mmCIF file of C-alpha atoms and ligand atoms in Angstrom:
data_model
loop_
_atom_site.group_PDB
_atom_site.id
_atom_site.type_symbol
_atom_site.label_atom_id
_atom_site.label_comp_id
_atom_site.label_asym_id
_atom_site.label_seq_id
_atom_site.Cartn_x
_atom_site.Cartn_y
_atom_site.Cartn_z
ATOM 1 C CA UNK A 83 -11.468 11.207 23.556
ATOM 2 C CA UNK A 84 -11.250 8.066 21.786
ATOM 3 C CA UNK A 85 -7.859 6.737 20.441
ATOM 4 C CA UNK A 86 -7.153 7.724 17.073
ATOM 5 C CA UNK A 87 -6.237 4.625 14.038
ATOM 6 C CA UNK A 88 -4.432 5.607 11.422
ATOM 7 C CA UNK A 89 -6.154 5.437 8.173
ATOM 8 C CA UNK A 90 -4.529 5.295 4.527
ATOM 9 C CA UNK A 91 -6.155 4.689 1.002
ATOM 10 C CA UNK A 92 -4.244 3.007 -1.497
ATOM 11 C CA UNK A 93 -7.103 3.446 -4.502
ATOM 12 C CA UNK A 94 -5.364 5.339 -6.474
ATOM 13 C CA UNK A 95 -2.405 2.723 -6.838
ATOM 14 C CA UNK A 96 -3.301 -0.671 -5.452
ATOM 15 C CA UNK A 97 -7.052 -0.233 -6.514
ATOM 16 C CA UNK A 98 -6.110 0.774 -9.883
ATOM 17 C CA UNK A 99 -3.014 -0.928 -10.764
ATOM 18 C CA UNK A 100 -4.472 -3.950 -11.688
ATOM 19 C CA UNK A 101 -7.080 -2.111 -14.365
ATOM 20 C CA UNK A 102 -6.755 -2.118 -17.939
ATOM 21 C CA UNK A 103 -8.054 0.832 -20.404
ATOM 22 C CA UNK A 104 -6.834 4.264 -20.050
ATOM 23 C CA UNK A 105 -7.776 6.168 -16.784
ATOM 24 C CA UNK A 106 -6.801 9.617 -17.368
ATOM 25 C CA UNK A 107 -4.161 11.440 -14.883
ATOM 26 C CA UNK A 108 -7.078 14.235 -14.573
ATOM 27 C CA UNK A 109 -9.073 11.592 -13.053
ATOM 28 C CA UNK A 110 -6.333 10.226 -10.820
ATOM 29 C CA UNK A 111 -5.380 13.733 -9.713
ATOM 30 C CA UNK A 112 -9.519 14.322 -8.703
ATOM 31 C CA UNK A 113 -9.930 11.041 -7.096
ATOM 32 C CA UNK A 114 -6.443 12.112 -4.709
ATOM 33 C CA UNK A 115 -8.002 15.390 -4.220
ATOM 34 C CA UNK A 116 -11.219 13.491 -3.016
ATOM 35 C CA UNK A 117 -9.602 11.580 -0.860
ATOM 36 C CA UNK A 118 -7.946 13.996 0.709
ATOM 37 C CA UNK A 119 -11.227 16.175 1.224
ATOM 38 C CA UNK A 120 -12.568 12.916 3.220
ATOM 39 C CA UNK A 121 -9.732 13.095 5.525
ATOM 40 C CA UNK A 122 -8.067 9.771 5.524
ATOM 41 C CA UNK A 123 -4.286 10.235 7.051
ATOM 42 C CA UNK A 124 -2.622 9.178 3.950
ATOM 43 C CA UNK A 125 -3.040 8.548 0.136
ATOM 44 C CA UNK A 126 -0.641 6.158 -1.838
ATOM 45 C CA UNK A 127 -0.738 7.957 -4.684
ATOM 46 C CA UNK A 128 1.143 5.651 -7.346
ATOM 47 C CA UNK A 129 4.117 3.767 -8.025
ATOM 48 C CA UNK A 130 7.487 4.058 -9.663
ATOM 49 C CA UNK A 131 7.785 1.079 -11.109
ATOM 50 C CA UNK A 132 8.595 -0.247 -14.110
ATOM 51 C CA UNK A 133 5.387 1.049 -16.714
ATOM 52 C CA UNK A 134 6.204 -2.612 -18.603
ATOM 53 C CA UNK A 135 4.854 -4.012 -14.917
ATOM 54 C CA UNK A 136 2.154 -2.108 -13.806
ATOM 55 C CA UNK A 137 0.880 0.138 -17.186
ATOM 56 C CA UNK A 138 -1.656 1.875 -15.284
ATOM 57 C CA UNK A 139 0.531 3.546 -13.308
ATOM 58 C CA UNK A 140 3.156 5.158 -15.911
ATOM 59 C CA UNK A 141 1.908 8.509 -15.427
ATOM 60 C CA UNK A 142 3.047 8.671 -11.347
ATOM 61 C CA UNK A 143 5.459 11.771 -12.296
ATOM 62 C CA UNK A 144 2.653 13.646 -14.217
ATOM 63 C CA UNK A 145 -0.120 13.003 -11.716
ATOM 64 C CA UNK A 146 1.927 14.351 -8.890
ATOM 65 C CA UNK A 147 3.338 17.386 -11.091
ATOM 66 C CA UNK A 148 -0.830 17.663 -11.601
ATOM 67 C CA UNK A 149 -1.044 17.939 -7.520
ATOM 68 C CA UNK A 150 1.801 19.882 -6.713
ATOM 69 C CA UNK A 151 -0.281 23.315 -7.134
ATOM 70 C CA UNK A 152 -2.208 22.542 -3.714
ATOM 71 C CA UNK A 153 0.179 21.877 -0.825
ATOM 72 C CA UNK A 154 -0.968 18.942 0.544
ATOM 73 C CA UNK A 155 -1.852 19.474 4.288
ATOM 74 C CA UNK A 156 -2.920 16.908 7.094
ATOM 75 C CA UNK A 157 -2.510 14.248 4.732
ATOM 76 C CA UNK A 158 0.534 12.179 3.494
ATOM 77 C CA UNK A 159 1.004 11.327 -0.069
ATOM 78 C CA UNK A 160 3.178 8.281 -0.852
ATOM 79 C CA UNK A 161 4.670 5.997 -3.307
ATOM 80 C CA UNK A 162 6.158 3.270 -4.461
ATOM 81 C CA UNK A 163 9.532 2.470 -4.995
ATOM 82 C CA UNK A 164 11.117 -0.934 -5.947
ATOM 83 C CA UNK A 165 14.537 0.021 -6.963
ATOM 84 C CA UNK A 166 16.721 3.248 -7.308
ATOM 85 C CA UNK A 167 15.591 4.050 -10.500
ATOM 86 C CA UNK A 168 11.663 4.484 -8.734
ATOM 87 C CA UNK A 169 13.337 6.282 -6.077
ATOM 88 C CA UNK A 170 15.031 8.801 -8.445
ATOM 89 C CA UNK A 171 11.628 9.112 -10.006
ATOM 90 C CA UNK A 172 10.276 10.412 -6.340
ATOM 91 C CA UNK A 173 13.077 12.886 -5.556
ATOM 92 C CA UNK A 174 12.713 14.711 -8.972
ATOM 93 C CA UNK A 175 9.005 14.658 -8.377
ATOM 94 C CA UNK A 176 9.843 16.451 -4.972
ATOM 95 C CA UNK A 177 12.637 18.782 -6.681
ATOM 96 C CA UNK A 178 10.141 19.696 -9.791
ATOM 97 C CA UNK A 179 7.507 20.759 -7.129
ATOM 98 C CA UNK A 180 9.793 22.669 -4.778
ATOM 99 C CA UNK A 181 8.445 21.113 -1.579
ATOM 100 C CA UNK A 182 8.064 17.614 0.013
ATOM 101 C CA UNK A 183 5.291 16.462 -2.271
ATOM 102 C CA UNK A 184 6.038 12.664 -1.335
ATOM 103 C CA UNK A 185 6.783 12.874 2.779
ATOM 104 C CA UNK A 186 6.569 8.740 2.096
ATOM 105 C CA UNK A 187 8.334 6.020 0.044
ATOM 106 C CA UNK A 188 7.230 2.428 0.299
ATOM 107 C CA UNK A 189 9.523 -0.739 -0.960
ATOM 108 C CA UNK A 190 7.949 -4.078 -1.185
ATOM 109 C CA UNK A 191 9.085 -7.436 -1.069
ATOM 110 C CA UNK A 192 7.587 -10.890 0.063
ATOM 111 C CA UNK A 193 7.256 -13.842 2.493
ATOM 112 C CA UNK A 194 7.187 -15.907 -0.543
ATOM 113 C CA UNK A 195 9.412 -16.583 -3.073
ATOM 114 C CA UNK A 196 7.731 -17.241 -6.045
ATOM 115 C CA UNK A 197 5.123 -14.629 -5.677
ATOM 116 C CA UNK A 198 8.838 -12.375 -5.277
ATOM 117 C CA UNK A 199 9.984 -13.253 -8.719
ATOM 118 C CA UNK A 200 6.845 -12.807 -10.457
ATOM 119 C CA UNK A 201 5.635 -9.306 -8.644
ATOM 120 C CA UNK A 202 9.626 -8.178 -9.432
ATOM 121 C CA UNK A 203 11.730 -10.312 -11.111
ATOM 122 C CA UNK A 204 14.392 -10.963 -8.105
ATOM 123 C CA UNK A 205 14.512 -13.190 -5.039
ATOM 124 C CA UNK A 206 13.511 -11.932 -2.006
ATOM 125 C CA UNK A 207 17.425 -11.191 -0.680
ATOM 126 C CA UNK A 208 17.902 -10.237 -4.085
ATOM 127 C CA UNK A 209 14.864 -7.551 -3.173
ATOM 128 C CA UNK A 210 16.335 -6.714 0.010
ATOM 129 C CA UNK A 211 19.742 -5.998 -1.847
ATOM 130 C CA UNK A 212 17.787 -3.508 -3.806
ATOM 131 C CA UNK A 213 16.504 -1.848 -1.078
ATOM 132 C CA UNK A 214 19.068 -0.538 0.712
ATOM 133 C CA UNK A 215 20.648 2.005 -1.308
ATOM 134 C CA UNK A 216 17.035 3.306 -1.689
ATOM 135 C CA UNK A 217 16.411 3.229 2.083
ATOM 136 C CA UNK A 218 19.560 5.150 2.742
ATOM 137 C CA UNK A 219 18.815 7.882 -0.275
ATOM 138 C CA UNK A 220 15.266 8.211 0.891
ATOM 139 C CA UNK A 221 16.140 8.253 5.029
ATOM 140 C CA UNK A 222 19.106 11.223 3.542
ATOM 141 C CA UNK A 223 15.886 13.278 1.346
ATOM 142 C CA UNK A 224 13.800 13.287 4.998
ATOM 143 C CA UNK A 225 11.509 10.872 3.657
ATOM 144 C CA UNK A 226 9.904 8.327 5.823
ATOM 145 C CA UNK A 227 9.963 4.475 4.386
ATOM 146 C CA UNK A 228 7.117 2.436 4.799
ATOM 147 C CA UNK A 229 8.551 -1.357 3.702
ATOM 148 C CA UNK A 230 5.434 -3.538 2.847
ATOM 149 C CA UNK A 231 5.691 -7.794 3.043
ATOM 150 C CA UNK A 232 3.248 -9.567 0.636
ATOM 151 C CA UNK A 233 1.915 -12.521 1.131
ATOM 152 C CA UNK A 234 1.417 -13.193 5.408
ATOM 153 C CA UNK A 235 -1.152 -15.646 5.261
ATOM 154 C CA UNK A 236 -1.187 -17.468 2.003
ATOM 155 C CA UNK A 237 0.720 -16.992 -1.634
ATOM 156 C CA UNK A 238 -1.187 -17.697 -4.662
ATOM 157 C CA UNK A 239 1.597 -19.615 -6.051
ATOM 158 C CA UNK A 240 3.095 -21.498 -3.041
ATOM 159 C CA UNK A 241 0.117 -21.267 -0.816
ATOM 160 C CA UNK A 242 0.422 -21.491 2.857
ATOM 161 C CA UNK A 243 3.121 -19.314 4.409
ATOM 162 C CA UNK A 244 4.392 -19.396 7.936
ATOM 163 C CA UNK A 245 4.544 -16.595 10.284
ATOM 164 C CA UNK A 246 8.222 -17.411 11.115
ATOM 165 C CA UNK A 247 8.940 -16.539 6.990
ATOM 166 C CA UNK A 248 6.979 -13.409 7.321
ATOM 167 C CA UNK A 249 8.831 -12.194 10.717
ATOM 168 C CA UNK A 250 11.749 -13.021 9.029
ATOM 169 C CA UNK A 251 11.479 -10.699 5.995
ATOM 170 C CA UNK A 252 9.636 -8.641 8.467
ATOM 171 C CA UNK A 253 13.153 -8.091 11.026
ATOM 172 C CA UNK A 254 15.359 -7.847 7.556
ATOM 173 C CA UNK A 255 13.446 -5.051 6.442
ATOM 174 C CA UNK A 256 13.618 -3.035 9.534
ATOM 175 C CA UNK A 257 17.213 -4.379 9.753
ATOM 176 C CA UNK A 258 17.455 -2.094 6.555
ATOM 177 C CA UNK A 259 16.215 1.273 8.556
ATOM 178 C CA UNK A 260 12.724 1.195 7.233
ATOM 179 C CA UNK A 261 10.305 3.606 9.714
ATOM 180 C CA UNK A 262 7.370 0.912 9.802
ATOM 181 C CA UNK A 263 6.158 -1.957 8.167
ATOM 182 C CA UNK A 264 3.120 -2.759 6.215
ATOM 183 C CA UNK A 265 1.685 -6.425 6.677
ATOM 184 C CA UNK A 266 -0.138 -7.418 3.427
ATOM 185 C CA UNK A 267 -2.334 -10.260 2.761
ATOM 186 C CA UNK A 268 -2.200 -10.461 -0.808
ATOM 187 C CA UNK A 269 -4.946 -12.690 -2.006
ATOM 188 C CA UNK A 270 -7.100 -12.438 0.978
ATOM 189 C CA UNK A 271 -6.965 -15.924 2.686
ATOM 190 C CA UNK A 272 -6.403 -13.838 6.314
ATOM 191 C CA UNK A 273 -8.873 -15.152 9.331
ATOM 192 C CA UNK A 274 -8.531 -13.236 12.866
ATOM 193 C CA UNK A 275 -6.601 -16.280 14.256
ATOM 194 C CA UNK A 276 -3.784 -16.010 10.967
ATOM 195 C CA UNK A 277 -3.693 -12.394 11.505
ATOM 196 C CA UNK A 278 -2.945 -12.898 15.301
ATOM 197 C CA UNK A 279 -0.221 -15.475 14.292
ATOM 198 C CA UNK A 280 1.374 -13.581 12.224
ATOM 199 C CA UNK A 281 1.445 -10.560 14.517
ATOM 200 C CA UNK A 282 2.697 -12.214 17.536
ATOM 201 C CA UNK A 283 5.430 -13.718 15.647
ATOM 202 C CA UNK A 284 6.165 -10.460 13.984
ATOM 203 C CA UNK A 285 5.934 -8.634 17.317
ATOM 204 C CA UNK A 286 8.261 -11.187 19.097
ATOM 205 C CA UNK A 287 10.790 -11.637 16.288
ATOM 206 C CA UNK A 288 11.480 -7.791 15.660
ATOM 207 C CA UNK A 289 10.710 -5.925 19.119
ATOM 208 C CA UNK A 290 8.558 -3.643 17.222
ATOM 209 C CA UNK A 291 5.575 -2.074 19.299
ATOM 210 C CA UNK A 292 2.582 -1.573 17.324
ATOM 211 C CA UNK A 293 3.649 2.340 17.632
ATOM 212 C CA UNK A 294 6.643 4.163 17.909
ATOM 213 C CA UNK A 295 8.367 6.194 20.292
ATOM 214 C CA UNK A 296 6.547 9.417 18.077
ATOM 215 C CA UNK A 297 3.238 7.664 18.226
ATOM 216 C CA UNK A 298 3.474 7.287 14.509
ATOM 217 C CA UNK A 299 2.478 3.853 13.787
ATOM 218 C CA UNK A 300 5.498 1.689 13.073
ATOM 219 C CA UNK A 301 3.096 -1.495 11.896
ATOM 220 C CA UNK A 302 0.316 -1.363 9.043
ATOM 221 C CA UNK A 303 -2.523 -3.828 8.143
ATOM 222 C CA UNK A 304 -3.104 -4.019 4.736
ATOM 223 C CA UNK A 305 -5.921 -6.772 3.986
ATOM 224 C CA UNK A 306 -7.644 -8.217 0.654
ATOM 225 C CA UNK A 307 -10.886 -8.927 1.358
ATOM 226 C CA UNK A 308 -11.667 -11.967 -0.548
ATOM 227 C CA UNK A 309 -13.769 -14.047 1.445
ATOM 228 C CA UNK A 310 -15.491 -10.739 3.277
ATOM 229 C CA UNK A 311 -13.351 -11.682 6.556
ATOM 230 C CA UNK A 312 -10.869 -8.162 6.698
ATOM 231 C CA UNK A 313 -13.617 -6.575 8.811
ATOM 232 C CA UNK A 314 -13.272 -9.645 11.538
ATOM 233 C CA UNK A 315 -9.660 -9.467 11.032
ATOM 234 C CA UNK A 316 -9.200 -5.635 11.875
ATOM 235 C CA UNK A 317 -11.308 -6.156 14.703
ATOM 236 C CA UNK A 318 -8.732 -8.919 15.790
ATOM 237 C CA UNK A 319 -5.578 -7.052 15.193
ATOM 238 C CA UNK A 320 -7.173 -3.891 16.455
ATOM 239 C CA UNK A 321 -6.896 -5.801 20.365
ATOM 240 C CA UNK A 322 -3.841 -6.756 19.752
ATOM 241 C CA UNK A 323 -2.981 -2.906 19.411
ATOM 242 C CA UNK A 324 -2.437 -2.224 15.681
ATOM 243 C CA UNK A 325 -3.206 1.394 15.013
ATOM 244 C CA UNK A 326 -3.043 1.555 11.331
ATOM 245 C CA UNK A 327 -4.756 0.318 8.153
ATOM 246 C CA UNK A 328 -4.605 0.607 4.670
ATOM 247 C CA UNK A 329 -7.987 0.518 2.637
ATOM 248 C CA UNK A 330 -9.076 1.149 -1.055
ATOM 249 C CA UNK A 331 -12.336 3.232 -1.819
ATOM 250 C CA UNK A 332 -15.324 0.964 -3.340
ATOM 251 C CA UNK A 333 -13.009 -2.017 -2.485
ATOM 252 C CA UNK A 334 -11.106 -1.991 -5.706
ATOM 253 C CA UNK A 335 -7.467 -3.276 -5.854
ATOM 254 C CA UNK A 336 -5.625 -6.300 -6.498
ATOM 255 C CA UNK A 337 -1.873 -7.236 -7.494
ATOM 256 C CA UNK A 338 -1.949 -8.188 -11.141
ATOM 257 C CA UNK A 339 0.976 -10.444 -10.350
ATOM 258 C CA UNK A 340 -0.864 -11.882 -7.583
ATOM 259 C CA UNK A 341 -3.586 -13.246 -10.615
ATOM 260 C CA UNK A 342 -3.946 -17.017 -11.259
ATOM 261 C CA UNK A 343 -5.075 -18.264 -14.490
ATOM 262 C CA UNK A 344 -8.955 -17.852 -14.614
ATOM 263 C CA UNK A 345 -8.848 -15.471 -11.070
ATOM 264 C CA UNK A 346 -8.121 -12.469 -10.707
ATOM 265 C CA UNK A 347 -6.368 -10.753 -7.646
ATOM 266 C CA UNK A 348 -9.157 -9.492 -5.277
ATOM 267 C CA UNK A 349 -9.697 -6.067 -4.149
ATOM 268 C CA UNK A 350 -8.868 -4.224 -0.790
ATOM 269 C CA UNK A 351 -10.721 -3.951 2.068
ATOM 270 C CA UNK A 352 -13.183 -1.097 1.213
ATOM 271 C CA UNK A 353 -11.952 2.027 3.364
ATOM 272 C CA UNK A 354 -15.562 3.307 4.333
ATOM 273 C CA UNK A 355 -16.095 -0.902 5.734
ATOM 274 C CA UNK A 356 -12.822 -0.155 7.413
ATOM 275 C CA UNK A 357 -13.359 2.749 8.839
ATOM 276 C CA UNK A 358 -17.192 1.434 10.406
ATOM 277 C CA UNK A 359 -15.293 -1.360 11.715
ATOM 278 C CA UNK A 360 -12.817 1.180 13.780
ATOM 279 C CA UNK A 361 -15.492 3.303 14.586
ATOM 280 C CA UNK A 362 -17.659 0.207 15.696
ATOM 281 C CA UNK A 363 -14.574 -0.829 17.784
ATOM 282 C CA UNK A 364 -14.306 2.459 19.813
ATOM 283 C CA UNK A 365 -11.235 4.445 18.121
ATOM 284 C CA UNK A 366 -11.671 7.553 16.312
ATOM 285 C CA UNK A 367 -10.301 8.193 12.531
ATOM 286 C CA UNK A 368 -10.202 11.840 10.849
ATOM 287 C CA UNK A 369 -12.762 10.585 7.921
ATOM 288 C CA UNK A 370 -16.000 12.026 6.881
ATOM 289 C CA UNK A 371 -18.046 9.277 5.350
ATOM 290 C CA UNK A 372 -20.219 11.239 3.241
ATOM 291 C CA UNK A 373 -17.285 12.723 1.765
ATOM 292 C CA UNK A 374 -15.690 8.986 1.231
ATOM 293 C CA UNK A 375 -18.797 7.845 -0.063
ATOM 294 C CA UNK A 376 -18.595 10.822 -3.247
ATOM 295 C CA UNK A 377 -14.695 9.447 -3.864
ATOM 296 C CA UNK A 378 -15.807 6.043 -3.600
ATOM 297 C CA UNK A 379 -18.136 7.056 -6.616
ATOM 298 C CA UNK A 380 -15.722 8.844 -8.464
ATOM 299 C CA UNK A 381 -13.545 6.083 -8.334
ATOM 300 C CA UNK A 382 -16.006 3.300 -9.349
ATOM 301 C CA UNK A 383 -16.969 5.483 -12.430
ATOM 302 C CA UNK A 384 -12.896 5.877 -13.010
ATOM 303 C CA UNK A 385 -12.878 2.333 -13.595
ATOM 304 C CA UNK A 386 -16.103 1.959 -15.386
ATOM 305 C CA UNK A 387 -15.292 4.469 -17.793
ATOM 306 C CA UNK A 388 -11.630 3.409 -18.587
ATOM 307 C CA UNK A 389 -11.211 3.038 -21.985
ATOM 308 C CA UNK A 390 -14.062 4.808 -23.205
ATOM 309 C CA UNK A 391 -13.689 7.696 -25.404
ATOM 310 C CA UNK A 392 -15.073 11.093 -24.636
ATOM 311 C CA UNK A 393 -18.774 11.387 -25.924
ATOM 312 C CA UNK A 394 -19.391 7.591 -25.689
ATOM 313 C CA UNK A 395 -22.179 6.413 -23.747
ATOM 314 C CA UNK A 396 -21.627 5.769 -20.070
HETATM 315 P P1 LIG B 58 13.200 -5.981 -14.276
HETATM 316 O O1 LIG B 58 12.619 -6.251 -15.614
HETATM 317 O O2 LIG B 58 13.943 -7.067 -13.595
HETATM 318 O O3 LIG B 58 14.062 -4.641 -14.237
HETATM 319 O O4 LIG B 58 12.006 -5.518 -13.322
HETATM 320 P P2 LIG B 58 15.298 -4.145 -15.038
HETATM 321 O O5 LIG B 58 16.145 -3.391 -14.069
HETATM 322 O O6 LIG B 58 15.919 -5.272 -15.828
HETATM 323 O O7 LIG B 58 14.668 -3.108 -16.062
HETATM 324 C C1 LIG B 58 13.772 -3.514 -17.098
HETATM 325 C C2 LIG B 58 13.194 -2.279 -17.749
HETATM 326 O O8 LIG B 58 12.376 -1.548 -16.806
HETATM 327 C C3 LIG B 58 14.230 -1.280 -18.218
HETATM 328 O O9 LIG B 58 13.680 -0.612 -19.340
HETATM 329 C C4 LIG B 58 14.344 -0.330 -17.068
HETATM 330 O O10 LIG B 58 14.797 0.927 -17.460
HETATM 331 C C5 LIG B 58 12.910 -0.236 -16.621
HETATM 332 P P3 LIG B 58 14.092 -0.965 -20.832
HETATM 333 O O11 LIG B 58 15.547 -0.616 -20.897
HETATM 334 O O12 LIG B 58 13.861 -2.453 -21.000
HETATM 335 O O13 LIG B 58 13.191 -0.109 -21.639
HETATM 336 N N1 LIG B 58 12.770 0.111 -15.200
HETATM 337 C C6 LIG B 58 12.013 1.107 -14.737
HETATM 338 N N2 LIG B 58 11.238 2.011 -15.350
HETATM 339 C C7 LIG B 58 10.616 2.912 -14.565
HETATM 340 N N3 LIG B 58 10.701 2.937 -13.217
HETATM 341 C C8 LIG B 58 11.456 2.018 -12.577
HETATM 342 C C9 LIG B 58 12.145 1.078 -13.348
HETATM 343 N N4 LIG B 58 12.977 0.066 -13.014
HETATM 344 C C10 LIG B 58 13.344 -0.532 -14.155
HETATM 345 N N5 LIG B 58 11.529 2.061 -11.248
HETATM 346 C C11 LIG B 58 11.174 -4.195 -11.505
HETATM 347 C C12 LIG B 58 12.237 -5.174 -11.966
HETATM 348 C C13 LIG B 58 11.232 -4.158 -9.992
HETATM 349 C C14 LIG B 58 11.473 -2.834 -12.105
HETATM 350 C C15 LIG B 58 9.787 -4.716 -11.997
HETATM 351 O O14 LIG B 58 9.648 -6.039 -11.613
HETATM 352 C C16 LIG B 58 8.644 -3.917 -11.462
HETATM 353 O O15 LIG B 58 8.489 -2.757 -11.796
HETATM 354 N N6 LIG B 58 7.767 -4.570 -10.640
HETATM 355 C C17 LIG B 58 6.654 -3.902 -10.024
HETATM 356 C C18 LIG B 58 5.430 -4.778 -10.045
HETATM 357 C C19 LIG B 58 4.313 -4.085 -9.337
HETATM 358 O O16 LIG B 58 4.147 -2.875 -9.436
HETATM 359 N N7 LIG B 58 3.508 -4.851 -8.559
HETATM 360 C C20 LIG B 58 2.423 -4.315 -7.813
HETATM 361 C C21 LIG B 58 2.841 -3.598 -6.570
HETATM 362 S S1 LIG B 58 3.160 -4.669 -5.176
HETATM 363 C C22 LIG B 58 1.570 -5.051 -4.556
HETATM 364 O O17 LIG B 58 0.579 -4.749 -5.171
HETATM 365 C C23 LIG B 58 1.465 -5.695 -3.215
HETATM 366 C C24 LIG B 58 1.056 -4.694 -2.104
HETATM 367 O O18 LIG B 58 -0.183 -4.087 -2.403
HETATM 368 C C25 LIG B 58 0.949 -5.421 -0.752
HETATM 369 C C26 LIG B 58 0.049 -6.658 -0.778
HETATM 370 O O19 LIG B 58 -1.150 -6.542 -1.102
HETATM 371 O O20 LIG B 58 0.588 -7.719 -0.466
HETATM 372 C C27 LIG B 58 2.099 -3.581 -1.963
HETATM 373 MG MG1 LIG B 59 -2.146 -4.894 -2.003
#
């Protein structure tokens, strides 16, 4: 049987984050549920941030009080967290629904420090500061923490960024007790030979295998697919024994505070390209791409329809 690669879909908070209009939480819930039915690993539901930062998002409590009816099983549902306040905002979500809804809670910092301060107002230590009574609170509820770094390859602000930064945020963050780290090129700019930089340095600098003594997956891709390369660049960090990847239905995602003036931040790698390019590669993921294809529709006419009223035309 062919080695299995971790697949999670971020839609429903990195691919719609960065949307204006209203998308309603019945919408969000349905596009979850779809998800789910295609059998990616994990969902990243939403995010407990500020709703003066990311708007879209303000509804994470109601959307996940709208799930809580169906147990969630063979999938993970996550969040994210930047602060204690978001991480409140998980556990009640948990305590309201009687169960671990969330099994996941991801922080997020940078490898840059001026995307840092725009995507959350504080320096990167000043980030990391932030973090670790959340770690400790979540590690305490049972929760695993997934701790993402933005910006690996390039920063829209600063531009280039070296590996040695990014292993160095990388080995502070699992300094902090986070269970595995999420690698995220921000804007795009990755090429298979940045992506193997970045990992080897990453790899050297922390003593993290790819996977974990539980065969969990203790390191995460998570690529912006600007220029069309993510596909080349999975392929490349697939050899060098990476094991999990985040993805976005119909490509959709983007950081709004990873916008320049005149360009907006580019989407995700499109899960069901992601998933081919796995498949293609010999590994095995749980997803039915029929099924992904329907969500990947759903969440296209999400976005199309935001801000429409009821009765309008499509
Ligand atoms: P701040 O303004 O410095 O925070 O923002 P503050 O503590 O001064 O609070 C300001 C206001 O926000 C207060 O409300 C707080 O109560 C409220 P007010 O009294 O003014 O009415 N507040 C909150 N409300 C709800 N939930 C919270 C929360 N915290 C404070 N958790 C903060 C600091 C971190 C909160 C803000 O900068 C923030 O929310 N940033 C998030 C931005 C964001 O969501 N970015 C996108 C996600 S990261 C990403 O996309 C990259 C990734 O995909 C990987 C990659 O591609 O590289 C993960
Ligand atoms: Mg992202």
């Amino acid at each position: 049987m062919s080695e299995r690669v971790r697949i999670t879909d971020v839609s429903p908070r990195d691919g719609l984050q960065n949307e204006g209009g209203v998308i309603p939480t019945e919408g969000k819930a349905a596009l979850v549920r779809a998800l789910t039915g295609a059998g990616v690993d994990e969902v990243e539901v939403s995010s407990f941030v500020s709703p003066r930062w990311a708007p879209q998002l303000g509804d994470a409590a109601e959307l996940f009080a709208m799930l809580s009816d169906e147990r969630p099983v063979g999938v993970v549902y996550s969040a994210l967290v930047p602060n204690e306040r978001g991480m409140e905002g998980a556990l009640a979500v948990n305590a309201a629904a009687g169960y671990g809804l969330i099994r996941k809670v991801s922080v997020f910092t940078a490898a840059s420090e001026t995307f840092s301060r725009r995507n959350t107002n504080a320096t990167i230590a000043q980030t990391l500061e932030r973090f670790r009574p959340v770690i400790a609170r979540a590690l305490e509820a049972g929760l695993r923490v997934r701790g993402y770094v933005s910006c690996i390859v390039a920063c829209p602000f600063e531009g280039a960024i070296s590996p040695a930064a990014v292993a160095d945020v990388s080995a502070r963050l699992l300094d902090l007790g986070i269970d595995e780290l999420d690698l995220g090129d921000t804007i795009g700019h990755a090429t298979p030979d940045s992506v193997e930089a970045v990992l080897i340095d990453v790899l050297e600098r922390t003593n993290l295998g790819p996977t974990s003594r539980d065969g969990d997956p203790s390191l995460t891709l998570h690529l912006h697919d600007t220029f069309g390369r993510a596909g080349s660049c999975v392929e490349r960090a697939l050899e060098l024994g990476v094991r999990s990847f985040d993805g976005s239905v119909a490509g959709l995602g983007g950081c709004p505070y990873a916008s320049t003036p005149g360009k907006r931040a580019p989407g995700n790698v499109a899960t069901g390209t992601l998933v081919e390019v796995v498949r293609r590669a010999g590994y095995s993921t749980g997803v039915d791409l029929d099924a992904l294809g329907k969500a990947a529709a759903l969440a296209r006419s999400l976005v199309d329809n935001a801000g429409r009223e009821p009765g309008d035309p499509a």
